[in-house]
Amino acid sequence: MPRARAPGRDAIRRAADVLRAGGVVAFPTETVYGLGADASQADAVARVFAMKGRPATHPVIVHVSSAAEAARWAAAFPPLAKRLARAFWPGPLTLILRSNGRACPETTGGLPTVGLRVPSHPVARALLREFGGGVAAPSANRYGSVSPTTAAHVRDDLGAEPDVVLDGGPCDVGVESTIVDLTSDEPAILRHGGVPQEDIERVAGRPVPFRRPGRVRASGTHARHYAPRHARLVTATAGEAARVAADALRDGRSVRVLAPRRPRGLARQAEFVAVPAAPRAFARRLYRLLREADDARVGVLVVVAPPDSGLGAAVADRLRRAAAGSRGRRRG
Ligand code: TXA
Ligand code: MG
């Protein structure tokens, strides 16, 4: 894959001007590509929703250049927020805090809270520093498809709709940020992501359990968001993979198996793709693998998942949703 040259200072300056003028900029972060607009301009944020085809009631994350800037968007920045920010920013962590109203209701989905994140990708950092304010940005994919981890994915999904697409190469983390809700006395993880739960708890010095978002409409919590468009996704252990593949072949479906090693007894007609055994390396490739399965019109995608530790929890979460999402869909 040709690696694009990183956008230079002029390109960053132009992109920041586009944001100030109410335009929409797709930009790389270390997790996935974001589709950004000025978080204080309602019309600009509305354009992002329209481009994605996403319901306007979903809150989006505000991206800023530093923890000091993040504090300017929150009614309070509690001690635990400071500790987590110091440990993981810039990086793949989003903190939900009480909003001070600077983020427009289009950004917060009308909630009294705001999601804040300081990304670490050098292009995102340069853009946010140059822009100075907050950039409201969901992942730069059409609503209901997997998040983009390259600029080409963004163009595949959104074509020429964004005013600017900054190409910063493939994303390093490959899955979205971990979301930690700090708006009550009981901190909770709303979405597993690029910072493992173990690391959050170590810094917090207390358990930070996963809590299924209830009242909050979190888009990343719907099953079909992680489902490939055509392929039916099935997870299997290394020991089960050959049998699952054989069943699918018997149903007349084409089969691709993703596993660290070719499963024993795998039928010759099943296609095998070797994937990293380590959770972090697997996470980096996950969304690309799902997109590639669709591009190849694979019927059934059998995935042998990496261990659940570290980034494995985020991977397991996305695979579970992808499997559920692809099961619930009608086949043509
Ligand atoms: O890694 C990421 O987080 C990427 C990159 C671009 O930063 N962004 C991302 O955005 O995944 P999106 O919109 O696809 O997912 C954002 C999640 C949603 O589930 C949303 O509900 C939640 O963040 N969120 C945002 N603001 C919130 C708030 N005030 N309260 C609760 N959840 C919020
Ligand atoms: Mg998304």
CSV table of N, CA and C in Angstrom, one decimal, residues 106-265:
chain,number,residue,atom,x,y,z
A,106,GLU,N,-25.9,20.2,19.5
A,106,GLU,CA,-25.7,19.2,18.4
A,106,GLU,C,-24.6,18.3,18.7
A,107,THR,N,-23.6,18.8,19.4
A,107,THR,CA,-22.4,18.1,19.7
A,107,THR,C,-22.7,17.1,20.9
A,108,THR,N,-23.4,17.6,21.9
A,108,THR,CA,-23.6,16.7,23.1
A,108,THR,C,-24.9,15.9,22.9
A,109,GLY,N,-25.6,16.0,21.8
A,109,GLY,CA,-26.8,15.3,21.7
A,109,GLY,C,-27.9,15.8,22.7
A,110,GLY,N,-27.7,17.0,23.1
A,110,GLY,CA,-28.6,17.6,24.1
A,110,GLY,C,-28.4,17.2,25.5
A,111,LEU,N,-27.3,16.4,25.8
A,111,LEU,CA,-27.1,15.9,27.1
A,111,LEU,C,-26.3,17.0,27.9
A,112,PRO,N,-26.4,16.9,29.3
A,112,PRO,CA,-25.7,17.9,30.1
A,112,PRO,C,-24.2,17.5,30.2
A,113,THR,N,-23.8,16.5,29.5
A,113,THR,CA,-22.4,16.0,29.6
A,113,THR,C,-21.7,16.2,28.2
A,114,VAL,N,-20.3,16.1,28.3
A,114,VAL,CA,-19.5,16.2,27.1
A,114,VAL,C,-18.4,15.1,27.1
A,115,GLY,N,-18.2,14.5,25.9
A,115,GLY,CA,-17.1,13.6,25.8
A,115,GLY,C,-15.8,14.3,25.3
A,116,LEU,N,-14.7,14.1,26.0
A,116,LEU,CA,-13.5,14.9,25.6
A,116,LEU,C,-12.3,13.9,25.4
A,117,ARG,N,-11.5,14.3,24.4
A,117,ARG,CA,-10.4,13.4,24.1
A,117,ARG,C,-9.3,14.2,23.5
A,118,VAL,N,-8.0,13.9,23.9
A,118,VAL,CA,-6.8,14.5,23.3
A,118,VAL,C,-6.1,13.4,22.5
A,119,PRO,N,-6.3,13.4,21.2
A,119,PRO,CA,-5.7,12.3,20.4
A,119,PRO,C,-4.2,12.5,20.3
A,120,SER,N,-3.5,11.4,20.0
A,120,SER,CA,-2.0,11.5,20.0
A,120,SER,C,-1.4,11.5,18.5
A,121,HIS,N,-2.3,11.2,17.5
A,121,HIS,CA,-1.7,11.2,16.2
A,121,HIS,C,-1.1,12.5,15.8
A,122,PRO,N,0.1,12.6,15.3
A,122,PRO,CA,0.7,13.8,15.0
A,122,PRO,C,-0.1,14.8,14.1
A,123,VAL,N,-0.8,14.2,13.1
A,123,VAL,CA,-1.6,15.1,12.2
A,123,VAL,C,-2.8,15.7,13.0
A,124,ALA,N,-3.4,14.8,13.9
A,124,ALA,CA,-4.5,15.3,14.7
A,124,ALA,C,-4.0,16.4,15.6
A,125,ARG,N,-2.9,16.2,16.2
A,125,ARG,CA,-2.3,17.1,17.2
A,125,ARG,C,-2.0,18.5,16.5
A,126,ALA,N,-1.4,18.4,15.3
A,126,ALA,CA,-1.1,19.6,14.6
A,126,ALA,C,-2.4,20.4,14.2
A,127,LEU,N,-3.4,19.6,13.8
A,127,LEU,CA,-4.6,20.3,13.4
A,127,LEU,C,-5.3,21.0,14.6
A,128,LEU,N,-5.3,20.3,15.7
A,128,LEU,CA,-6.0,20.8,16.9
A,128,LEU,C,-5.3,22.0,17.5
A,129,ARG,N,-4.0,21.9,17.4
A,129,ARG,CA,-3.1,23.1,17.9
A,129,ARG,C,-3.4,24.3,17.0
A,130,GLU,N,-3.4,24.0,15.7
A,130,GLU,CA,-3.6,25.1,14.7
A,130,GLU,C,-5.0,25.7,14.9
A,131,PHE,N,-6.0,24.9,15.0
A,131,PHE,CA,-7.4,25.3,15.1
A,131,PHE,C,-7.6,26.0,16.4
A,132,GLY,N,-7.1,25.5,17.5
A,132,GLY,CA,-7.2,26.1,18.8
A,132,GLY,C,-8.4,25.7,19.6
A,133,GLY,N,-9.6,25.4,19.0
A,133,GLY,CA,-10.8,25.1,19.7
A,133,GLY,C,-11.0,23.6,19.8
A,134,GLY,N,-12.3,23.2,19.9
A,134,GLY,CA,-12.6,21.8,20.0
A,134,GLY,C,-13.2,21.3,18.7
A,135,VAL,N,-12.8,20.1,18.3
A,135,VAL,CA,-13.3,19.5,17.0
A,135,VAL,C,-14.3,18.3,17.4
A,136,ALA,N,-15.5,18.5,17.1
A,136,ALA,CA,-16.5,17.4,17.3
A,136,ALA,C,-16.3,16.4,16.2
A,137,ALA,N,-16.0,15.2,16.5
A,137,ALA,CA,-15.7,14.2,15.4
A,137,ALA,C,-16.2,12.8,15.8
A,138,PRO,N,-17.2,12.3,15.1
A,138,PRO,CA,-17.4,10.8,15.1
A,138,PRO,C,-16.4,10.2,14.2
A,139,SER,N,-16.4,8.9,14.2
A,139,SER,CA,-15.6,8.1,13.2
A,139,SER,C,-16.1,8.5,11.8
A,140,ALA,N,-15.2,8.5,10.8
A,140,ALA,CA,-15.4,9.1,9.5
A,140,ALA,C,-16.0,8.0,8.5
A,141,ASN,N,-17.0,7.3,9.0
A,141,ASN,CA,-17.6,6.3,8.2
A,141,ASN,C,-19.1,6.6,8.0
A,142,ARG,N,-19.7,6.0,7.0
A,142,ARG,CA,-21.2,6.2,6.9
A,142,ARG,C,-21.8,5.4,8.1
A,143,TYR,N,-22.9,5.9,8.6
A,143,TYR,CA,-23.6,5.3,9.8
A,143,TYR,C,-23.9,3.8,9.5
A,144,GLY,N,-23.4,3.0,10.4
A,144,GLY,CA,-23.7,1.6,10.2
A,144,GLY,C,-22.6,0.8,9.5
A,145,SER,N,-21.5,1.4,9.1
A,145,SER,CA,-20.4,0.6,8.7
A,145,SER,C,-19.2,0.7,9.6
A,146,VAL,N,-18.2,-0.2,9.4
A,146,VAL,CA,-17.1,-0.2,10.4
A,146,VAL,C,-16.3,1.1,10.2
A,147,SER,N,-15.6,1.4,11.3
A,147,SER,CA,-14.8,2.7,11.3
A,147,SER,C,-13.6,2.6,10.3
A,148,PRO,N,-13.3,3.7,9.7
A,148,PRO,CA,-12.2,3.7,8.8
A,148,PRO,C,-10.8,3.8,9.5
A,149,THR,N,-9.8,3.0,9.0
A,149,THR,CA,-8.5,3.1,9.6
A,149,THR,C,-7.5,3.6,8.6
A,150,THR,N,-7.9,3.9,7.4
A,150,THR,CA,-7.1,4.6,6.4
A,150,THR,C,-7.9,5.7,5.7
A,151,ALA,N,-7.2,6.6,5.0
A,151,ALA,CA,-7.9,7.7,4.3
A,151,ALA,C,-8.7,7.1,3.1
A,152,ALA,N,-8.2,6.0,2.6
A,152,ALA,CA,-8.9,5.3,1.5
A,152,ALA,C,-10.3,4.8,1.9
A,153,HIS,N,-10.3,4.3,3.2
A,153,HIS,CA,-11.6,3.8,3.7
A,153,HIS,C,-12.6,5.0,3.8
A,154,VAL,N,-12.0,6.2,4.2
A,154,VAL,CA,-12.9,7.4,4.4
A,154,VAL,C,-13.5,7.7,3.0
A,155,ARG,N,-12.6,7.7,2.0
A,155,ARG,CA,-13.1,8.0,0.6
A,155,ARG,C,-14.1,7.0,0.1
A,156,ASP,N,-13.8,5.7,0.4
A,156,ASP,CA,-14.7,4.6,0.0
A,156,ASP,C,-16.1,4.9,0.6
A,157,ASP,N,-16.2,5.4,1.8
A,157,ASP,CA,-17.5,5.5,2.5
A,157,ASP,C,-18.1,6.9,2.1
A,158,LEU,N,-17.3,7.9,2.1
A,158,LEU,CA,-17.9,9.3,2.0
A,158,LEU,C,-17.6,10.0,0.7
A,159,GLY,N,-16.8,9.4,-0.2
A,159,GLY,CA,-16.5,10.0,-1.4
A,159,GLY,C,-15.9,11.4,-1.3
A,160,ALA,N,-16.4,12.3,-2.0
A,160,ALA,CA,-15.9,13.7,-2.0
A,160,ALA,C,-16.6,14.6,-1.0
A,161,GLU,N,-17.4,14.0,-0.2
A,161,GLU,CA,-18.3,14.9,0.7
A,161,GLU,C,-17.5,15.7,1.7
A,162,PRO,N,-16.5,15.2,2.4
A,162,PRO,CA,-15.8,16.1,3.3
A,162,PRO,C,-15.1,17.2,2.5
A,163,ASP,N,-15.0,18.4,3.1
A,163,ASP,CA,-14.3,19.5,2.4
A,163,ASP,C,-12.8,19.2,2.3
A,164,VAL,N,-12.3,18.5,3.3
A,164,VAL,CA,-10.8,18.1,3.3
A,164,VAL,C,-10.7,16.7,3.8
A,165,VAL,N,-9.8,15.9,3.2
A,165,VAL,CA,-9.5,14.6,3.9
A,165,VAL,C,-7.9,14.6,4.1
A,166,LEU,N,-7.5,14.6,5.3
A,166,LEU,CA,-6.1,14.6,5.6
A,166,LEU,C,-5.7,13.1,5.7
A,167,ASP,N,-4.6,12.8,5.0
A,167,ASP,CA,-4.1,11.4,5.0
A,167,ASP,C,-2.9,11.3,5.9
A,168,GLY,N,-3.1,10.6,7.0
A,168,GLY,CA,-2.0,10.4,7.9
A,168,GLY,C,-1.5,8.9,8.0
A,169,GLY,N,-1.9,8.2,6.9
A,169,GLY,CA,-1.5,6.7,6.9
A,169,GLY,C,-2.4,5.9,7.7
A,170,PRO,N,-2.1,4.6,7.8
A,170,PRO,CA,-3.0,3.7,8.6
A,170,PRO,C,-2.9,4.0,10.1
A,171,CYS,N,-4.1,3.9,10.8
A,171,CYS,CA,-4.1,4.1,12.2
A,171,CYS,C,-3.4,3.1,13.0
A,172,ASP,N,-2.7,3.5,14.1
A,172,ASP,CA,-1.9,2.6,14.8
A,172,ASP,C,-2.6,1.7,15.8
A,173,VAL,N,-3.7,2.3,16.4
A,173,VAL,CA,-4.4,1.5,17.4
A,173,VAL,C,-5.5,0.6,16.7
A,174,GLY,N,-6.2,1.2,15.8
A,174,GLY,CA,-7.2,0.5,15.0
A,174,GLY,C,-8.6,0.2,15.5
A,175,VAL,N,-8.8,0.4,16.8
A,175,VAL,CA,-10.1,0.4,17.4
A,175,VAL,C,-10.3,1.7,18.1
A,176,GLU,N,-11.6,2.1,18.4
A,176,GLU,CA,-11.9,3.4,18.9
A,176,GLU,C,-11.4,3.6,20.3
A,177,SER,N,-11.5,4.8,20.8
A,177,SER,CA,-11.0,5.1,22.2
A,177,SER,C,-11.9,4.4,23.2
A,178,THR,N,-11.3,4.2,24.4
A,178,THR,CA,-12.0,3.7,25.6
A,178,THR,C,-12.8,4.9,26.1
A,179,ILE,N,-14.1,4.7,26.4
A,179,ILE,CA,-14.9,5.8,27.0
A,179,ILE,C,-15.1,5.6,28.5
A,180,VAL,N,-14.7,6.5,29.3
A,180,VAL,CA,-14.9,6.4,30.7
A,180,VAL,C,-15.8,7.5,31.2
A,181,ASP,N,-16.9,7.1,31.8
A,181,ASP,CA,-17.9,8.1,32.3
A,181,ASP,C,-17.5,8.5,33.7
A,182,LEU,N,-17.2,9.8,33.9
A,182,LEU,CA,-16.9,10.3,35.2
A,182,LEU,C,-17.9,11.3,35.8
A,183,THR,N,-19.2,11.1,35.3
A,183,THR,CA,-20.2,12.1,35.7
A,183,THR,C,-20.9,11.7,37.0
A,184,SER,N,-20.6,10.5,37.5
A,184,SER,CA,-21.2,10.1,38.8
A,184,SER,C,-20.1,9.6,39.8
A,185,ASP,N,-20.5,9.3,41.0
A,185,ASP,CA,-19.5,8.8,41.9
A,185,ASP,C,-18.9,7.5,41.6
A,186,GLU,N,-19.6,6.8,40.7
A,186,GLU,CA,-19.1,5.5,40.3
A,186,GLU,C,-18.6,5.5,38.8
A,187,PRO,N,-17.2,5.7,38.7
A,187,PRO,CA,-16.7,5.8,37.3
A,187,PRO,C,-17.0,4.4,36.6
A,188,ALA,N,-17.2,4.5,35.3
A,188,ALA,CA,-17.6,3.3,34.5
A,188,ALA,C,-17.0,3.4,33.1
A,189,ILE,N,-16.7,2.3,32.6
A,189,ILE,CA,-16.3,2.2,31.2
A,189,ILE,C,-17.6,2.0,30.3
A,190,LEU,N,-17.8,2.9,29.4
A,190,LEU,CA,-19.0,2.8,28.5
A,190,LEU,C,-18.7,2.1,27.2
A,191,ARG,N,-17.4,2.1,26.8
A,191,ARG,CA,-16.9,1.4,25.6
A,191,ARG,C,-15.5,0.9,25.8
A,192,HIS,N,-15.2,-0.3,25.6
A,192,HIS,CA,-13.9,-0.8,25.6
A,192,HIS,C,-13.2,-0.3,24.4
A,193,GLY,N,-11.9,0.1,24.5
A,193,GLY,CA,-11.2,0.6,23.4
A,193,GLY,C,-9.7,0.6,23.6
A,194,GLY,N,-9.0,1.6,23.0
A,194,GLY,CA,-7.6,1.6,22.9
A,194,GLY,C,-6.8,1.6,24.2
A,195,VAL,N,-7.4,2.0,25.3
A,195,VAL,CA,-6.7,1.9,26.6
A,195,VAL,C,-7.4,0.7,27.4
A,196,PRO,N,-6.6,-0.3,27.7
A,196,PRO,CA,-7.2,-1.5,28.4
A,196,PRO,C,-7.8,-1.1,29.7
A,197,GLN,N,-8.9,-1.8,30.1
A,197,GLN,CA,-9.5,-1.6,31.4
A,197,GLN,C,-8.5,-1.8,32.5
A,198,GLU,N,-7.6,-2.8,32.4
A,198,GLU,CA,-6.6,-3.0,33.5
A,198,GLU,C,-5.8,-1.8,33.7
A,199,ASP,N,-5.4,-1.1,32.7
A,199,ASP,CA,-4.6,0.1,32.8
A,199,ASP,C,-5.4,1.3,33.5
A,200,ILE,N,-6.7,1.4,33.1
A,200,ILE,CA,-7.5,2.4,33.7
A,200,ILE,C,-7.6,2.2,35.2
A,201,GLU,N,-7.9,0.9,35.5
A,201,GLU,CA,-8.1,0.6,37.0
A,201,GLU,C,-6.8,0.8,37.8
A,202,ARG,N,-5.7,0.5,37.1
A,202,ARG,CA,-4.4,0.7,37.8
A,202,ARG,C,-4.2,2.1,38.2
A,203,VAL,N,-4.5,3.0,37.3
A,203,VAL,CA,-4.3,4.4,37.5
A,203,VAL,C,-5.4,5.0,38.4
A,204,ALA,N,-6.6,4.5,38.3
A,204,ALA,CA,-7.7,4.9,39.1
A,204,ALA,C,-7.5,4.4,40.6
A,205,GLY,N,-6.9,3.3,40.7
A,205,GLY,CA,-6.7,2.7,42.0
A,205,GLY,C,-8.0,2.1,42.6
A,206,ARG,N,-8.9,1.8,41.7
A,206,ARG,CA,-10.2,1.2,42.1
A,206,ARG,C,-10.8,0.5,40.9
A,207,PRO,N,-11.8,-0.3,41.1
A,207,PRO,CA,-12.4,-1.0,39.9
A,207,PRO,C,-13.2,0.1,39.1
A,208,VAL,N,-13.1,0.0,37.8
A,208,VAL,CA,-13.9,0.8,36.9
A,208,VAL,C,-14.6,-0.2,36.0
A,209,PRO,N,-15.8,-0.6,36.4
A,209,PRO,CA,-16.5,-1.7,35.7
A,209,PRO,C,-17.0,-1.2,34.4
A,210,PHE,N,-17.3,-2.1,33.5
A,210,PHE,CA,-17.9,-1.8,32.2
A,210,PHE,C,-19.4,-1.6,32.5
A,211,ARG,N,-20.0,-0.6,32.0
A,211,ARG,CA,-21.4,-0.4,32.2
A,211,ARG,C,-22.1,-0.1,30.8
A,212,ARG,N,-23.1,-0.9,30.5
A,212,ARG,CA,-23.8,-0.8,29.3
A,212,ARG,C,-24.5,0.6,29.3
A,213,PRO,N,-24.2,1.5,28.3
A,213,PRO,CA,-24.9,2.8,28.4
A,213,PRO,C,-26.4,2.6,28.3
A,214,GLY,N,-27.1,3.2,29.2
A,214,GLY,CA,-28.5,3.1,29.2
A,214,GLY,C,-29.2,4.2,28.5
A,215,ARG,N,-29.4,5.3,29.3
A,215,ARG,CA,-30.1,6.5,28.8
A,215,ARG,C,-29.4,7.1,27.6
A,216,VAL,N,-28.1,7.0,27.6
A,216,VAL,CA,-27.3,7.7,26.6
A,216,VAL,C,-27.3,6.8,25.3
A,217,ARG,N,-27.6,7.5,24.2
A,217,ARG,CA,-27.6,6.8,22.9
A,217,ARG,C,-26.2,6.8,22.4
A,218,ALA,N,-25.5,5.7,22.7
A,218,ALA,CA,-24.1,5.6,22.2
A,218,ALA,C,-24.1,4.8,20.9
A,219,SER,N,-23.7,5.5,19.8
A,219,SER,CA,-23.8,4.8,18.5
A,219,SER,C,-23.0,3.5,18.5
A,220,GLY,N,-21.8,3.6,19.1
A,220,GLY,CA,-20.9,2.5,19.0
A,220,GLY,C,-21.3,1.3,19.8
A,221,THR,N,-22.5,1.4,20.3
A,221,THR,CA,-23.0,0.2,21.1
A,221,THR,C,-24.1,-0.6,20.3
A,222,HIS,N,-24.4,-0.2,19.1
A,222,HIS,CA,-25.3,-0.9,18.3
A,222,HIS,C,-24.6,-2.0,17.5
A,223,ALA,N,-25.2,-3.2,17.5
A,223,ALA,CA,-24.5,-4.3,17.0
A,223,ALA,C,-24.1,-4.1,15.5
A,224,ARG,N,-25.0,-3.6,14.7
A,224,ARG,CA,-24.7,-3.6,13.3
A,224,ARG,C,-23.6,-2.7,12.9
A,225,HIS,N,-23.1,-1.8,13.8
A,225,HIS,CA,-22.1,-0.9,13.5
A,225,HIS,C,-20.8,-1.6,13.2
A,226,TYR,N,-20.6,-2.8,13.7
A,226,TYR,CA,-19.4,-3.5,13.6
A,226,TYR,C,-19.5,-4.6,12.6
A,227,ALA,N,-20.7,-4.8,12.0
A,227,ALA,CA,-20.9,-5.9,11.2
A,227,ALA,C,-20.4,-5.6,9.8
A,228,PRO,N,-19.7,-6.6,9.1
A,228,PRO,CA,-19.4,-6.4,7.7
A,228,PRO,C,-20.7,-6.4,7.0
A,229,ARG,N,-20.7,-5.8,5.8
A,229,ARG,CA,-21.9,-5.5,5.0
A,229,ARG,C,-22.5,-6.8,4.4
A,230,HIS,N,-21.6,-7.7,3.9
A,230,HIS,CA,-22.0,-8.9,3.2
A,230,HIS,C,-21.7,-10.1,4.0
A,231,ALA,N,-20.5,-10.2,4.5
A,231,ALA,CA,-20.1,-11.5,5.2
A,231,ALA,C,-20.9,-11.7,6.5
A,232,ARG,N,-21.2,-12.9,6.8
A,232,ARG,CA,-21.7,-13.3,8.1
A,232,ARG,C,-20.5,-13.6,8.9
A,233,LEU,N,-20.3,-13.0,10.1
A,233,LEU,CA,-19.2,-13.2,10.9
A,233,LEU,C,-19.5,-14.2,12.0
A,234,VAL,N,-18.6,-15.1,12.2
A,234,VAL,CA,-18.7,-16.1,13.3
A,234,VAL,C,-17.4,-16.2,14.0
A,235,THR,N,-17.4,-16.2,15.3
A,235,THR,CA,-16.2,-16.4,16.1
A,235,THR,C,-16.1,-17.9,16.5
A,236,ALA,N,-14.9,-18.3,16.6
A,236,ALA,CA,-14.7,-19.8,16.9
A,236,ALA,C,-13.3,-19.9,17.6
A,237,THR,N,-13.2,-20.9,18.4
A,237,THR,CA,-11.9,-21.2,19.0
A,237,THR,C,-11.1,-21.9,17.9
A,238,ALA,N,-9.7,-22.0,18.1
A,238,ALA,CA,-8.9,-22.6,17.1
A,238,ALA,C,-9.4,-24.1,16.8
A,239,GLY,N,-9.8,-24.7,17.9
A,239,GLY,CA,-10.3,-26.1,17.8
A,239,GLY,C,-11.6,-26.2,17.0
A,240,GLU,N,-12.4,-25.2,17.1
A,240,GLU,CA,-13.8,-25.3,16.4
A,240,GLU,C,-13.7,-24.8,14.9
A,241,ALA,N,-12.7,-24.1,14.6
A,241,ALA,CA,-12.7,-23.3,13.3
A,241,ALA,C,-13.0,-24.2,12.1
A,242,ALA,N,-12.3,-25.4,12.1
A,242,ALA,CA,-12.5,-26.3,10.9
A,242,ALA,C,-13.9,-26.8,10.7
A,243,ARG,N,-14.5,-27.1,11.9
A,243,ARG,CA,-15.9,-27.6,11.8
A,243,ARG,C,-16.9,-26.5,11.4
A,244,VAL,N,-16.7,-25.3,12.0
A,244,VAL,CA,-17.6,-24.2,11.6
A,244,VAL,C,-17.4,-23.9,10.1
A,245,ALA,N,-16.2,-23.9,9.6
A,245,ALA,CA,-16.0,-23.7,8.2
A,245,ALA,C,-16.6,-24.7,7.3
A,246,ALA,N,-16.5,-26.0,7.8
A,246,ALA,CA,-17.1,-27.1,7.0
A,246,ALA,C,-18.6,-27.0,7.0
A,247,ASP,N,-19.3,-26.5,8.1
A,247,ASP,CA,-20.7,-26.3,8.1
A,247,ASP,C,-21.1,-25.3,7.1
A,248,ALA,N,-20.4,-24.2,7.0
A,248,ALA,CA,-20.7,-23.1,6.1
A,248,ALA,C,-20.5,-23.5,4.6
A,249,LEU,N,-19.4,-24.3,4.4
A,249,LEU,CA,-19.2,-24.8,3.0
A,249,LEU,C,-20.3,-25.7,2.6
A,250,ARG,N,-20.8,-26.5,3.5
A,250,ARG,CA,-21.9,-27.4,3.2
A,250,ARG,C,-23.2,-26.6,2.8
A,251,ASP,N,-23.3,-25.4,3.4
A,251,ASP,CA,-24.5,-24.6,3.1
A,251,ASP,C,-24.3,-23.8,1.8
A,252,GLY,N,-23.1,-24.1,1.1
A,252,GLY,CA,-22.9,-23.4,-0.1
A,252,GLY,C,-22.3,-22.0,0.0
A,253,ARG,N,-21.8,-21.7,1.1
A,253,ARG,CA,-21.3,-20.3,1.3
A,253,ARG,C,-19.8,-20.4,1.1
A,254,SER,N,-19.2,-19.3,0.6
A,254,SER,CA,-17.7,-19.2,0.5
A,254,SER,C,-17.2,-18.8,1.9
A,255,VAL,N,-16.1,-19.4,2.3
A,255,VAL,CA,-15.6,-19.2,3.6
A,255,VAL,C,-14.2,-18.7,3.7
A,256,ARG,N,-14.0,-17.7,4.6
A,256,ARG,CA,-12.6,-17.2,4.8
A,256,ARG,C,-12.4,-17.4,6.3
A,257,VAL,N,-11.2,-17.9,6.7
A,257,VAL,CA,-10.9,-18.1,8.1
A,257,VAL,C,-9.7,-17.2,8.5
A,258,LEU,N,-9.9,-16.4,9.6
A,258,LEU,CA,-8.9,-15.6,10.1
A,258,LEU,C,-8.4,-16.2,11.4
A,259,ALA,N,-7.1,-16.6,11.4
A,259,ALA,CA,-6.5,-17.3,12.6
A,259,ALA,C,-5.0,-17.1,12.5
A,260,PRO,N,-4.4,-17.2,13.7
A,260,PRO,CA,-2.9,-17.1,13.7
A,260,PRO,C,-2.2,-18.2,12.9
A,261,ARG,N,-2.8,-19.4,13.0
A,261,ARG,CA,-2.3,-20.6,12.2
A,261,ARG,C,-3.4,-21.3,11.5
A,262,ARG,N,-3.1,-21.9,10.4
A,262,ARG,CA,-4.1,-22.7,9.7
A,262,ARG,C,-4.7,-23.8,10.6
A,263,PRO,N,-6.0,-23.7,10.9
A,263,PRO,CA,-6.6,-24.7,11.8
A,263,PRO,C,-6.5,-26.1,11.2
A,264,ARG,N,-6.2,-27.0,12.1
A,264,ARG,CA,-6.1,-28.5,11.7
A,264,ARG,C,-7.4,-28.9,11.1
A,265,GLY,N,-7.2,-29.6,10.0
A,265,GLY,CA,-8.4,-30.2,9.3
A,265,GLY,C,-9.2,-29.3,8.5
